[in-house]
PDB file of C-alpha atoms in Angstrom:
ATOM      1  CA  MET A   1       7.514 332.876  37.077  1.00 93.00           C
ATOM      2  CA  LEU A   2       9.264 329.551  36.528  1.00 98.00           C
ATOM      3  CA  GLU A   3      11.496 329.470  33.459  1.00 98.00           C
ATOM      4  CA  HIS A   4      13.182 326.050  33.322  1.00 98.00           C
ATOM      5  CA  VAL A   5      13.658 322.756  35.097  1.00 98.00           C
ATOM      6  CA  ASP A   6      17.291 323.724  35.508  1.00 97.00           C
ATOM      7  CA  ARG A   7      18.593 321.180  38.068  1.00 98.00           C
ATOM      8  CA  VAL A   8      17.809 318.245  40.323  1.00 98.00           C
ATOM      9  CA  GLN A   9      19.372 317.329  43.641  1.00 98.00           C
ATOM     10  CA  PHE A  10      20.504 313.811  44.522  1.00 98.00           C
ATOM     11  CA  ALA A  11      21.047 312.644  48.100  1.00 98.00           C
ATOM     12  CA  VAL A  12      24.192 310.498  47.916  1.00 98.00           C
ATOM     13  CA  ALA A  13      26.629 308.781  50.249  1.00 98.00           C
ATOM     14  CA  ASP A  14      29.669 309.917  48.226  1.00 98.00           C
ATOM     15  CA  ARG A  15      29.390 313.020  46.066  1.00 98.00           C
ATOM     16  CA  ALA A  16      32.671 312.348  44.253  1.00 98.00           C
ATOM     17  CA  ALA A  17      31.495 308.888  43.184  1.00 98.00           C
ATOM     18  CA  ALA A  18      28.155 310.305  42.033  1.00 98.00           C
ATOM     19  CA  ALA A  19      29.941 313.009  40.040  1.00 98.00           C
ATOM     20  CA  GLN A  20      32.028 310.346  38.310  1.00 98.00           C
ATOM     21  CA  THR A  21      28.809 308.601  37.234  1.00 98.00           C
ATOM     22  CA  PHE A  22      27.663 311.801  35.511  1.00 98.00           C
ATOM     23  CA  ILE A  23      31.069 312.281  33.916  1.00 98.00           C
ATOM     24  CA  ASP A  24      31.178 308.706  32.593  1.00 98.00           C
ATOM     25  CA  VAL A  25      27.573 308.486  31.361  1.00 98.00           C
ATOM     26  CA  PHE A  26      26.721 312.029  30.270  1.00 98.00           C
ATOM     27  CA  GLY A  27      30.104 313.656  29.701  1.00 98.00           C
ATOM     28  CA  ALA A  28      29.437 316.077  32.548  1.00 98.00           C
ATOM     29  CA  GLU A  29      31.919 318.597  33.910  1.00 98.00           C
ATOM     30  CA  ASP A  30      32.546 319.516  37.551  1.00 96.00           C
ATOM     31  CA  VAL A  31      31.447 323.050  38.445  1.00 96.00           C
ATOM     32  CA  ARG A  32      32.127 323.555  42.151  1.00 96.00           C
ATOM     33  CA  ASP A  33      32.144 322.137  45.667  1.00 98.00           C
ATOM     34  CA  ASP A  34      30.461 323.991  48.503  1.00 98.00           C
ATOM     35  CA  GLU A  35      28.086 323.442  51.408  1.00 98.00           C
ATOM     36  CA  VAL A  36      24.340 323.975  51.848  1.00 98.00           C
ATOM     37  CA  ARG A  37      23.756 324.725  55.513  1.00 98.00           C
ATOM     38  CA  VAL A  38      19.966 324.496  55.390  1.00 98.00           C
ATOM     39  CA  LEU A  39      20.237 320.914  54.089  1.00 98.00           C
ATOM     40  CA  GLY A  40      23.198 319.898  56.260  1.00 98.00           C
ATOM     41  CA  ALA A  41      25.079 318.834  53.134  1.00 98.00           C
ATOM     42  CA  LYS A  42      28.324 319.116  51.230  1.00 98.00           C
ATOM     43  CA  ARG A  43      27.479 319.772  47.593  1.00 98.00           C
ATOM     44  CA  ARG A  44      29.230 318.853  44.341  1.00 98.00           C
ATOM     45  CA  VAL A  45      27.649 320.566  41.322  1.00 98.00           C
ATOM     46  CA  VAL A  46      28.148 319.080  37.863  1.00 98.00           C
ATOM     47  CA  HIS A  47      27.059 320.492  34.502  1.00 98.00           C
ATOM     48  CA  ALA A  48      25.605 318.314  31.736  1.00 98.00           C
ATOM     49  CA  GLY A  49      23.694 319.582  28.741  1.00 98.00           C
ATOM     50  CA  THR A  50      22.549 323.035  29.862  1.00 98.00           C
ATOM     51  CA  SER A  51      21.483 321.726  33.290  1.00 98.00           C
ATOM     52  CA  GLU A  52      23.149 321.380  36.660  1.00 98.00           C
ATOM     53  CA  PHE A  53      22.994 318.405  39.001  1.00 98.00           C
ATOM     54  CA  GLU A  54      23.576 318.979  42.700  1.00 98.00           C
ATOM     55  CA  LEU A  55      25.036 315.937  44.464  1.00 98.00           C
ATOM     56  CA  LEU A  56      24.410 316.244  48.199  1.00 98.00           C
ATOM     57  CA  GLU A  57      26.480 314.331  50.740  1.00 98.00           C
ATOM     58  CA  PRO A  58      25.583 314.754  54.424  1.00 98.00           C
ATOM     59  CA  SER A  59      27.846 317.032  56.452  1.00 97.00           C
ATOM     60  CA  GLY A  60      25.949 316.339  59.678  1.00 95.00           C
ATOM     61  CA  VAL A  61      22.418 316.143  61.009  1.00 96.00           C
ATOM     62  CA  GLY A  62      19.917 317.605  58.569  1.00 98.00           C
ATOM     63  CA  PRO A  63      17.423 316.852  55.783  1.00 98.00           C
ATOM     64  CA  VAL A  64      19.895 315.033  53.521  1.00 98.00           C
ATOM     65  CA  GLN A  65      21.107 312.739  56.305  1.00 98.00           C
ATOM     66  CA  ALA A  66      17.490 312.087  57.315  1.00 98.00           C
ATOM     67  CA  TYR A  67      16.614 311.197  53.713  1.00 98.00           C
ATOM     68  CA  LEU A  68      19.528 308.771  53.422  1.00 98.00           C
ATOM     69  CA  ASN A  69      18.668 307.172  56.761  1.00 98.00           C
ATOM     70  CA  GLN A  70      15.080 306.569  55.669  1.00 98.00           C
ATOM     71  CA  TRP A  71      15.350 305.878  51.934  1.00 98.00           C
ATOM     72  CA  GLY A  72      18.977 305.455  50.942  1.00 98.00           C
ATOM     73  CA  GLU A  73      20.348 307.357  47.965  1.00 98.00           C
ATOM     74  CA  GLY A  74      17.752 308.954  45.738  1.00 98.00           C
ATOM     75  CA  LEU A  75      16.139 311.957  44.083  1.00 98.00           C
ATOM     76  CA  PHE A  76      16.030 314.578  46.817  1.00 98.00           C
ATOM     77  CA  ALA A  77      14.601 317.677  45.135  1.00 98.00           C
ATOM     78  CA  ALA A  78      13.637 319.243  41.819  1.00 98.00           C
ATOM     79  CA  GLY A  79      15.129 322.596  40.858  1.00 98.00           C
ATOM     80  CA  PHE A  80      13.597 325.389  38.816  1.00 98.00           C
ATOM     81  CA  SER A  81      14.909 328.709  37.573  1.00 98.00           C
ATOM     82  CA  THR A  82      13.210 332.094  37.574  1.00 98.00           C
ATOM     83  CA  ALA A  83      14.121 335.418  35.979  1.00 98.00           C
ATOM     84  CA  ASP A  84      13.857 337.238  39.335  1.00 98.00           C
ATOM     85  CA  VAL A  85      14.454 335.255  42.530  1.00 98.00           C
ATOM     86  CA  SER A  86      13.586 338.217  44.764  1.00 98.00           C
ATOM     87  CA  ALA A  87      10.248 338.766  43.027  1.00 98.00           C
ATOM     88  CA  LEU A  88       9.341 335.100  43.324  1.00 98.00           C
ATOM     89  CA  ALA A  89      10.400 335.098  46.980  1.00 98.00           C
ATOM     90  CA  ALA A  90       8.075 338.031  47.617  1.00 98.00           C
ATOM     91  CA  ARG A  91       5.228 336.256  45.853  1.00 98.00           C
ATOM     92  CA  LEU A  92       5.751 333.060  47.855  1.00 98.00           C
ATOM     93  CA  THR A  93       5.834 335.026  51.105  1.00 98.00           C
ATOM     94  CA  SER A  94       2.568 336.759  50.200  1.00 98.00           C
ATOM     95  CA  LYS A  95       1.008 333.337  49.542  1.00 98.00           C
ATOM     96  CA  GLY A  96       2.173 331.885  52.860  1.00 98.00           C
ATOM     97  CA  VAL A  97       4.789 329.515  51.385  1.00 98.00           C
ATOM     98  CA  ARG A  98       7.769 329.154  53.736  1.00 98.00           C
ATOM     99  CA  PHE A  99      11.295 328.819  52.357  1.00 98.00           C
ATOM    100  CA  THR A 100      14.930 329.421  53.255  1.00 98.00           C
ATOM    101  CA  ASP A 101      17.040 331.789  51.171  1.00 98.00           C
ATOM    102  CA  GLU A 102      20.673 330.696  51.169  1.00 98.00           C
ATOM    103  CA  ARG A 103      23.117 332.484  48.877  1.00 96.00           C
ATOM    104  CA  GLY A 104      20.402 333.413  46.403  1.00 96.00           C
ATOM    105  CA  GLN A 105      18.697 330.027  46.173  1.00 98.00           C
ATOM    106  CA  LEU A 106      15.278 329.367  47.693  1.00 98.00           C
ATOM    107  CA  PHE A 107      14.906 326.002  49.430  1.00 98.00           C
ATOM    108  CA  ILE A 108      11.295 324.839  49.826  1.00 98.00           C
ATOM    109  CA  ALA A 109      10.429 321.782  51.924  1.00 98.00           C
ATOM    110  CA  PRO A 110       7.881 319.255  50.621  1.00 98.00           C
ATOM    111  CA  ASP A 111       5.355 320.129  53.343  1.00 98.00           C
ATOM    112  CA  GLN A 112       4.945 323.526  51.635  1.00 98.00           C
ATOM    113  CA  THR A 113       3.893 322.006  48.286  1.00 98.00           C
ATOM    114  CA  PRO A 114       2.038 318.903  47.065  1.00 98.00           C
ATOM    115  CA  GLY A 115       4.963 316.804  48.308  1.00 98.00           C
ATOM    116  CA  LEU A 116       7.573 318.282  45.966  1.00 98.00           C
ATOM    117  CA  ARG A 117      10.821 319.456  47.579  1.00 98.00           C
ATOM    118  CA  MET A 118      12.045 322.383  45.456  1.00 98.00           C
ATOM    119  CA  VAL A 119      15.075 324.589  44.990  1.00 98.00           C
ATOM    120  CA  ILE A 120      14.694 327.842  43.052  1.00 98.00           C
ATOM    121  CA  SER A 121      17.699 329.451  41.341  1.00 98.00           C
ATOM    122  CA  GLN A 122      18.365 332.516  39.198  1.00 98.00           C
ATOM    123  CA  ASP A 123      17.879 331.688  35.525  1.00 98.00           C
ATOM    124  CA  ALA A 124      21.211 331.557  33.710  1.00 96.00           C
ATOM    125  CA  ALA A 125      22.327 330.651  30.198  1.00 95.00           C
ATOM    126  CA  ARG A 126      24.833 327.791  30.070  1.00 97.00           C
ATOM    127  CA  PRO A 127      26.629 326.165  27.142  1.00 97.00           C
ATOM    128  CA  MET A 128      25.416 322.723  26.126  1.00 97.00           C
ATOM    129  CA  ILE A 129      28.060 320.140  26.962  1.00 97.00           C
ATOM    130  CA  GLY A 130      28.259 316.358  27.030  1.00 98.00           C
ATOM    131  CA  ARG A 131      25.772 313.808  25.736  1.00 97.00           C
ATOM    132  CA  MET A 132      22.461 315.296  26.877  1.00 98.00           C
ATOM    133  CA  ARG A 133      20.597 318.488  26.026  1.00 97.00           C
ATOM    134  CA  TYR A 134      18.752 319.408  29.220  1.00 98.00           C
ATOM    135  CA  LEU A 135      16.469 318.369  32.027  1.00 98.00           C
ATOM    136  CA  TYR A 136      12.855 319.073  31.167  1.00 98.00           C
ATOM    137  CA  GLU A 137      10.601 317.298  33.653  1.00 98.00           C
ATOM    138  CA  ALA A 138      10.144 316.491  37.321  1.00 98.00           C
ATOM    139  CA  THR A 139       7.318 314.072  38.145  1.00 98.00           C
ATOM    140  CA  ASN A 140       5.168 314.941  41.168  1.00 98.00           C
ATOM    141  CA  LEU A 141       2.862 312.138  42.349  1.00 98.00           C
ATOM    142  CA  VAL A 142      -0.252 313.807  43.759  1.00 98.00           C
ATOM    143  CA  ASP A 143      -3.622 312.976  45.282  1.00 97.00           C
ATOM    144  CA  ASP A 144      -5.544 315.456  43.109  1.00 98.00           C
ATOM    145  CA  HIS A 145      -3.903 316.780  39.946  1.00 98.00           C
ATOM    146  CA  LYS A 146      -6.420 319.598  39.541  1.00 98.00           C
ATOM    147  CA  ALA A 147      -5.764 320.877  43.063  1.00 98.00           C
ATOM    148  CA  ALA A 148      -2.001 320.540  42.527  1.00 98.00           C
ATOM    149  CA  ALA A 149      -2.210 322.449  39.236  1.00 98.00           C
ATOM    150  CA  GLY A 150      -4.120 325.199  41.025  1.00 98.00           C
ATOM    151  CA  PHE A 151      -1.410 325.357  43.688  1.00 98.00           C
ATOM    152  CA  TYR A 152       1.469 325.745  41.212  1.00 98.00           C
ATOM    153  CA  THR A 153      -0.490 328.224  39.113  1.00 98.00           C
ATOM    154  CA  ASP A 154      -1.248 330.433  42.103  1.00 98.00           C
ATOM    155  CA  ARG A 155       2.048 330.248  44.006  1.00 98.00           C
ATOM    156  CA  PHE A 156       4.450 330.253  41.065  1.00 98.00           C
ATOM    157  CA  GLY A 157       2.556 332.348  38.523  1.00 97.00           C
ATOM    158  CA  LEU A 158       2.180 329.627  35.906  1.00 98.00           C
ATOM    159  CA  ASP A 159      -0.257 329.951  33.005  1.00 97.00           C
ATOM    160  CA  ALA A 160      -2.818 327.138  33.250  1.00 98.00           C
ATOM    161  CA  SER A 161      -3.903 327.672  29.636  1.00 97.00           C
ATOM    162  CA  ARG A 162      -0.570 326.110  28.615  1.00 97.00           C
ATOM    163  CA  PHE A 163      -1.100 322.909  30.598  1.00 98.00           C
ATOM    164  CA  VAL A 164      -1.669 319.614  28.785  1.00 97.00           C
ATOM    165  CA  PRO A 165      -3.805 316.688  30.052  1.00 98.00           C
ATOM    166  CA  ILE A 166      -2.156 313.270  30.300  1.00 97.00           C
ATOM    167  CA  ALA A 167      -3.241 309.743  31.186  1.00 96.00           C
ATOM    168  CA  SER A 168      -1.710 306.271  31.097  1.00 94.00           C
ATOM    169  CA  GLU A 169      -3.387 302.921  31.629  1.00 93.00           C
ATOM    170  CA  LEU A 170       0.036 301.257  31.449  1.00 91.00           C
ATOM    171  CA  TYR A 171       1.417 303.230  34.400  1.00 93.00           C
ATOM    172  CA  GLY A 172      -1.916 303.791  36.149  1.00 95.00           C
ATOM    173  CA  TYR A 173      -2.281 307.555  36.367  1.00 97.00           C
ATOM    174  CA  THR A 174      -4.141 310.591  35.076  1.00 98.00           C
ATOM    175  CA  GLY A 175      -2.956 314.169  35.330  1.00 98.00           C
ATOM    176  CA  GLN A 176      -1.443 317.101  33.473  1.00 98.00           C
ATOM    177  CA  LEU A 177       1.804 318.716  32.387  1.00 98.00           C
ATOM    178  CA  THR A 178       2.350 322.240  33.713  1.00 98.00           C
ATOM    179  CA  LEU A 179       4.287 323.459  30.681  1.00 98.00           C
ATOM    180  CA  PHE A 180       6.186 326.673  31.473  1.00 98.00           C
ATOM    181  CA  ASN A 181       7.204 328.043  28.068  1.00 95.00           C
ATOM    182  CA  PRO A 182       5.676 326.113  25.159  1.00 95.00           C
ATOM    183  CA  PRO A 183       6.420 325.800  22.299  1.00 92.00           C
ATOM    184  CA  GLU A 184       9.978 327.002  22.962  1.00 92.00           C
ATOM    185  CA  ARG A 185      10.791 324.394  25.621  1.00 93.00           C
ATOM    186  CA  LEU A 186       9.429 321.207  27.187  1.00 97.00           C
ATOM    187  CA  ASP A 187      10.024 322.324  30.795  1.00 98.00           C
ATOM    188  CA  ARG A 188       7.259 321.287  33.168  1.00 98.00           C
ATOM    189  CA  ILE A 189       6.177 319.552  36.342  1.00 98.00           C
ATOM    190  CA  GLU A 190       4.306 316.375  35.521  1.00 98.00           C
ATOM    191  CA  LEU A 191       1.362 316.021  37.912  1.00 98.00           C
ATOM    192  CA  SER A 192       0.475 312.344  38.099  1.00 98.00           C
ATOM    193  CA  GLN A 193      -2.631 311.397  40.067  1.00 98.00           C
ATOM    194  CA  ILE A 194      -2.428 307.687  40.783  1.00 96.00           C
ATOM    195  CA  ILE A 195      -5.475 305.623  39.834  1.00 96.00           C
ATOM    196  CA  ASP A 196      -3.895 302.174  40.228  1.00 94.00           C
ATOM    197  CA  ARG A 197      -1.949 301.685  43.464  1.00 93.00           C
ATOM    198  CA  ASP A 198      -0.787 298.230  42.364  1.00 94.00           C
ATOM    199  CA  ARG A 199       1.447 299.549  39.587  1.00 95.00           C
ATOM    200  CA  ALA A 200       4.999 300.843  40.106  1.00 95.00           C
ATOM    201  CA  MET A 201       4.119 304.519  40.545  1.00 97.00           C
ATOM    202  CA  GLY A 202       1.294 303.680  42.927  1.00 97.00           C
ATOM    203  CA  ARG A 203       3.501 301.379  44.988  1.00 97.00           C
ATOM    204  CA  PHE A 204       6.169 304.081  45.201  1.00 97.00           C
ATOM    205  CA  MET A 205       3.619 306.644  46.407  1.00 97.00           C
ATOM    206  CA  THR A 206       2.314 304.214  49.027  1.00 97.00           C
ATOM    207  CA  ARG A 207       5.840 303.519  50.320  1.00 97.00           C
ATOM    208  CA  ARG A 208       6.565 307.242  50.551  1.00 97.00           C
ATOM    209  CA  GLY A 209       3.342 307.826  52.448  1.00 97.00           C
ATOM    210  CA  GLY A 210       1.675 310.251  50.064  1.00 97.00           C
ATOM    211  CA  GLU A 211       2.435 313.017  47.595  1.00 98.00           C
ATOM    212  CA  THR A 212       6.075 313.011  46.542  1.00 98.00           C
ATOM    213  CA  LEU A 213       8.737 313.563  43.900  1.00 98.00           C
ATOM    214  CA  TYR A 214       9.075 310.444  41.746  1.00 98.00           C
ATOM    215  CA  MET A 215      11.521 310.845  38.854  1.00 98.00           C
ATOM    216  CA  CYS A 216      13.110 313.255  36.384  1.00 98.00           C
ATOM    217  CA  TYR A 217      13.479 313.321  32.600  1.00 98.00           C
ATOM    218  CA  ILE A 218      16.214 314.501  30.267  1.00 98.00           C
ATOM    219  CA  GLU A 219      16.418 314.966  26.503  1.00 97.00           C
ATOM    220  CA  ALA A 220      19.400 313.777  24.465  1.00 98.00           C
ATOM    221  CA  PRO A 221      20.219 313.727  20.733  1.00 97.00           C
ATOM    222  CA  ASP A 222      21.798 310.253  20.767  1.00 96.00           C
ATOM    223  CA  ILE A 223      20.242 307.739  23.162  1.00 95.00           C
ATOM    224  CA  LYS A 224      22.423 304.937  21.814  1.00 94.00           C
ATOM    225  CA  ALA A 225      25.537 306.795  22.992  1.00 95.00           C
ATOM    226  CA  ILE A 226      24.116 306.928  26.506  1.00 96.00           C
ATOM    227  CA  ILE A 227      23.212 303.228  26.374  1.00 95.00           C
ATOM    228  CA  GLU A 228      26.797 302.391  25.431  1.00 95.00           C
ATOM    229  CA  ARG A 229      28.100 304.278  28.472  1.00 97.00           C
ATOM    230  CA  LEU A 230      25.553 302.628  30.759  1.00 97.00           C
ATOM    231  CA  GLU A 231      26.545 299.186  29.511  1.00 96.00           C
ATOM    232  CA  ALA A 232      30.242 299.990  29.971  1.00 97.00           C
ATOM    233  CA  ARG A 233      29.508 300.590  33.660  1.00 97.00           C
ATOM    234  CA  ASP A 234      27.095 297.620  33.967  1.00 97.00           C
ATOM    235  CA  MET A 235      24.270 300.021  34.783  1.00 97.00           C
ATOM    236  CA  ARG A 236      20.695 298.812  34.375  1.00 97.00           C
ATOM    237  CA  TYR A 237      18.212 300.453  32.032  1.00 96.00           C
ATOM    238  CA  ALA A 238      14.968 299.615  30.281  1.00 94.00           C
ATOM    239  CA  GLY A 239      13.432 300.947  27.117  1.00 85.00           C
ATOM    240  CA  ARG A 240      12.110 300.314  23.670  1.00 67.00           C
ATOM    241  CA  ASP A 241      13.665 299.941  20.236  1.00 69.00           C
ATOM    242  CA  LYS A 242      16.987 298.746  21.659  1.00 64.00           C
ATOM    243  CA  ASP A 243      18.133 297.648  18.200  1.00 72.00           C
ATOM    244  CA  ASP A 244      17.326 301.027  16.642  1.00 77.00           C
ATOM    245  CA  PRO A 245      20.448 303.047  15.687  1.00 74.00           C
ATOM    246  CA  ASN A 246      19.009 305.829  17.873  1.00 81.00           C
ATOM    247  CA  PRO A 247      16.328 304.468  20.244  1.00 89.00           C
ATOM    248  CA  ALA A 248      13.365 306.642  21.167  1.00 92.00           C
ATOM    249  CA  GLY A 249      14.076 306.546  24.863  1.00 94.00           C
ATOM    250  CA  ILE A 250      15.112 304.633  27.960  1.00 96.00           C
ATOM    251  CA  PHE A 251      14.686 304.613  31.722  1.00 96.00           C
ATOM    252  CA  ILE A 252      17.851 304.407  33.825  1.00 98.00           C
ATOM    253  CA  HIS A 253      17.168 302.064  36.736  1.00 97.00           C
ATOM    254  CA  PRO A 254      17.531 303.518  40.235  1.00 98.00           C
ATOM    255  CA  SER A 255      19.365 300.433  41.491  1.00 97.00           C
ATOM    256  CA  THR A 256      22.490 301.491  39.592  1.00 95.00           C
ATOM    257  CA  PHE A 257      21.943 305.261  39.380  1.00 98.00           C
ATOM    258  CA  HIS A 258      22.235 306.403  43.000  1.00 98.00           C
ATOM    259  CA  GLY A 259      18.610 305.524  43.743  1.00 98.00           C
ATOM    260  CA  VAL A 260      17.209 307.768  41.004  1.00 98.00           C
ATOM    261  CA  LEU A 261      14.820 306.805  38.208  1.00 98.00           C
ATOM    262  CA  MET A 262      15.687 308.969  35.198  1.00 98.00           C
ATOM    263  CA  GLY A 263      13.957 308.963  31.842  1.00 97.00           C
ATOM    264  CA  CYS A 264      15.941 309.824  28.705  1.00 97.00           C
ATOM    265  CA  SER A 265      14.043 310.740  25.546  1.00 96.00           C
ATOM    266  CA  ARG A 266      15.383 311.456  22.081  1.00 96.00           C
ATOM    267  CA  THR A 267      15.369 315.113  20.997  1.00 95.00           C
ATOM    268  CA  ASN A 268      11.830 316.431  20.411  1.00 93.00           C
ATOM    269  CA  LEU A 269      10.188 313.038  21.040  1.00 90.00           C
ATOM    270  CA  ALA A 270       8.412 314.288  24.174  1.00 93.00           C
ATOM    271  CA  TRP A 271       6.428 316.825  22.129  1.00 93.00           C
ATOM    272  CA  THR A 272       4.348 313.874  20.859  1.00 90.00           C
ATOM    273  CA  TRP A 273       2.651 313.651  24.279  1.00 88.00           C
ATOM    274  CA  SER A 274       3.052 317.314  25.257  1.00 88.00           C
TER     275      SER A 274
END
């Protein structure tokens, strides 16, 4: 019942400044300003590629302020679209998953999932704008990837026959990709079960105290164009093939991207491990 990874939410100190980052780097456009009462946050929504990014600034006591107090700016939640929000809400209720419905979006706290804070929205077609194509992945660090896969399959109606096993000695994990709609799209939750706590992902999971959201991934046709914008703003990134006219991919460093680690891969590259 999940269609796309259609948005992510950032917890930020200044939503206007965060929006300007997206405008400068990705050619994003402002969509709207509003407030999310359940999160205690003022929200600026920007559109890049076919995805939306919700930039959450505290409006008072609530989950966003608590996140900033504990962790500073960072990746607050992963967002997914569904063809029928009401039907998914009914399914979640029948499975005992608690959520808050605010203006047609379902807000799910991380204690209701394997550590992944989620927001569910109505699926909607959007034009592709700016320098990226779309979000396609949210990475969920988990204790047991098989149990987590079973959870998402049961609660969200995913088809486990579409899932793909993954493993990395370099990053110290094993797991699977819960592909929603292959081969049409890359959209998925990456379930990464940490096998080496001394590597970066393992250290992050230890600091967060268990299962958690780790990072997000976008696809773009021209990685070099994004690199040029990052360098113009003195923003840190790491990657391979930096001298290639169109590098395969990069990671934008959280220290200069509002606390968020974001992967950027060249169009269709991610199918090689999907």
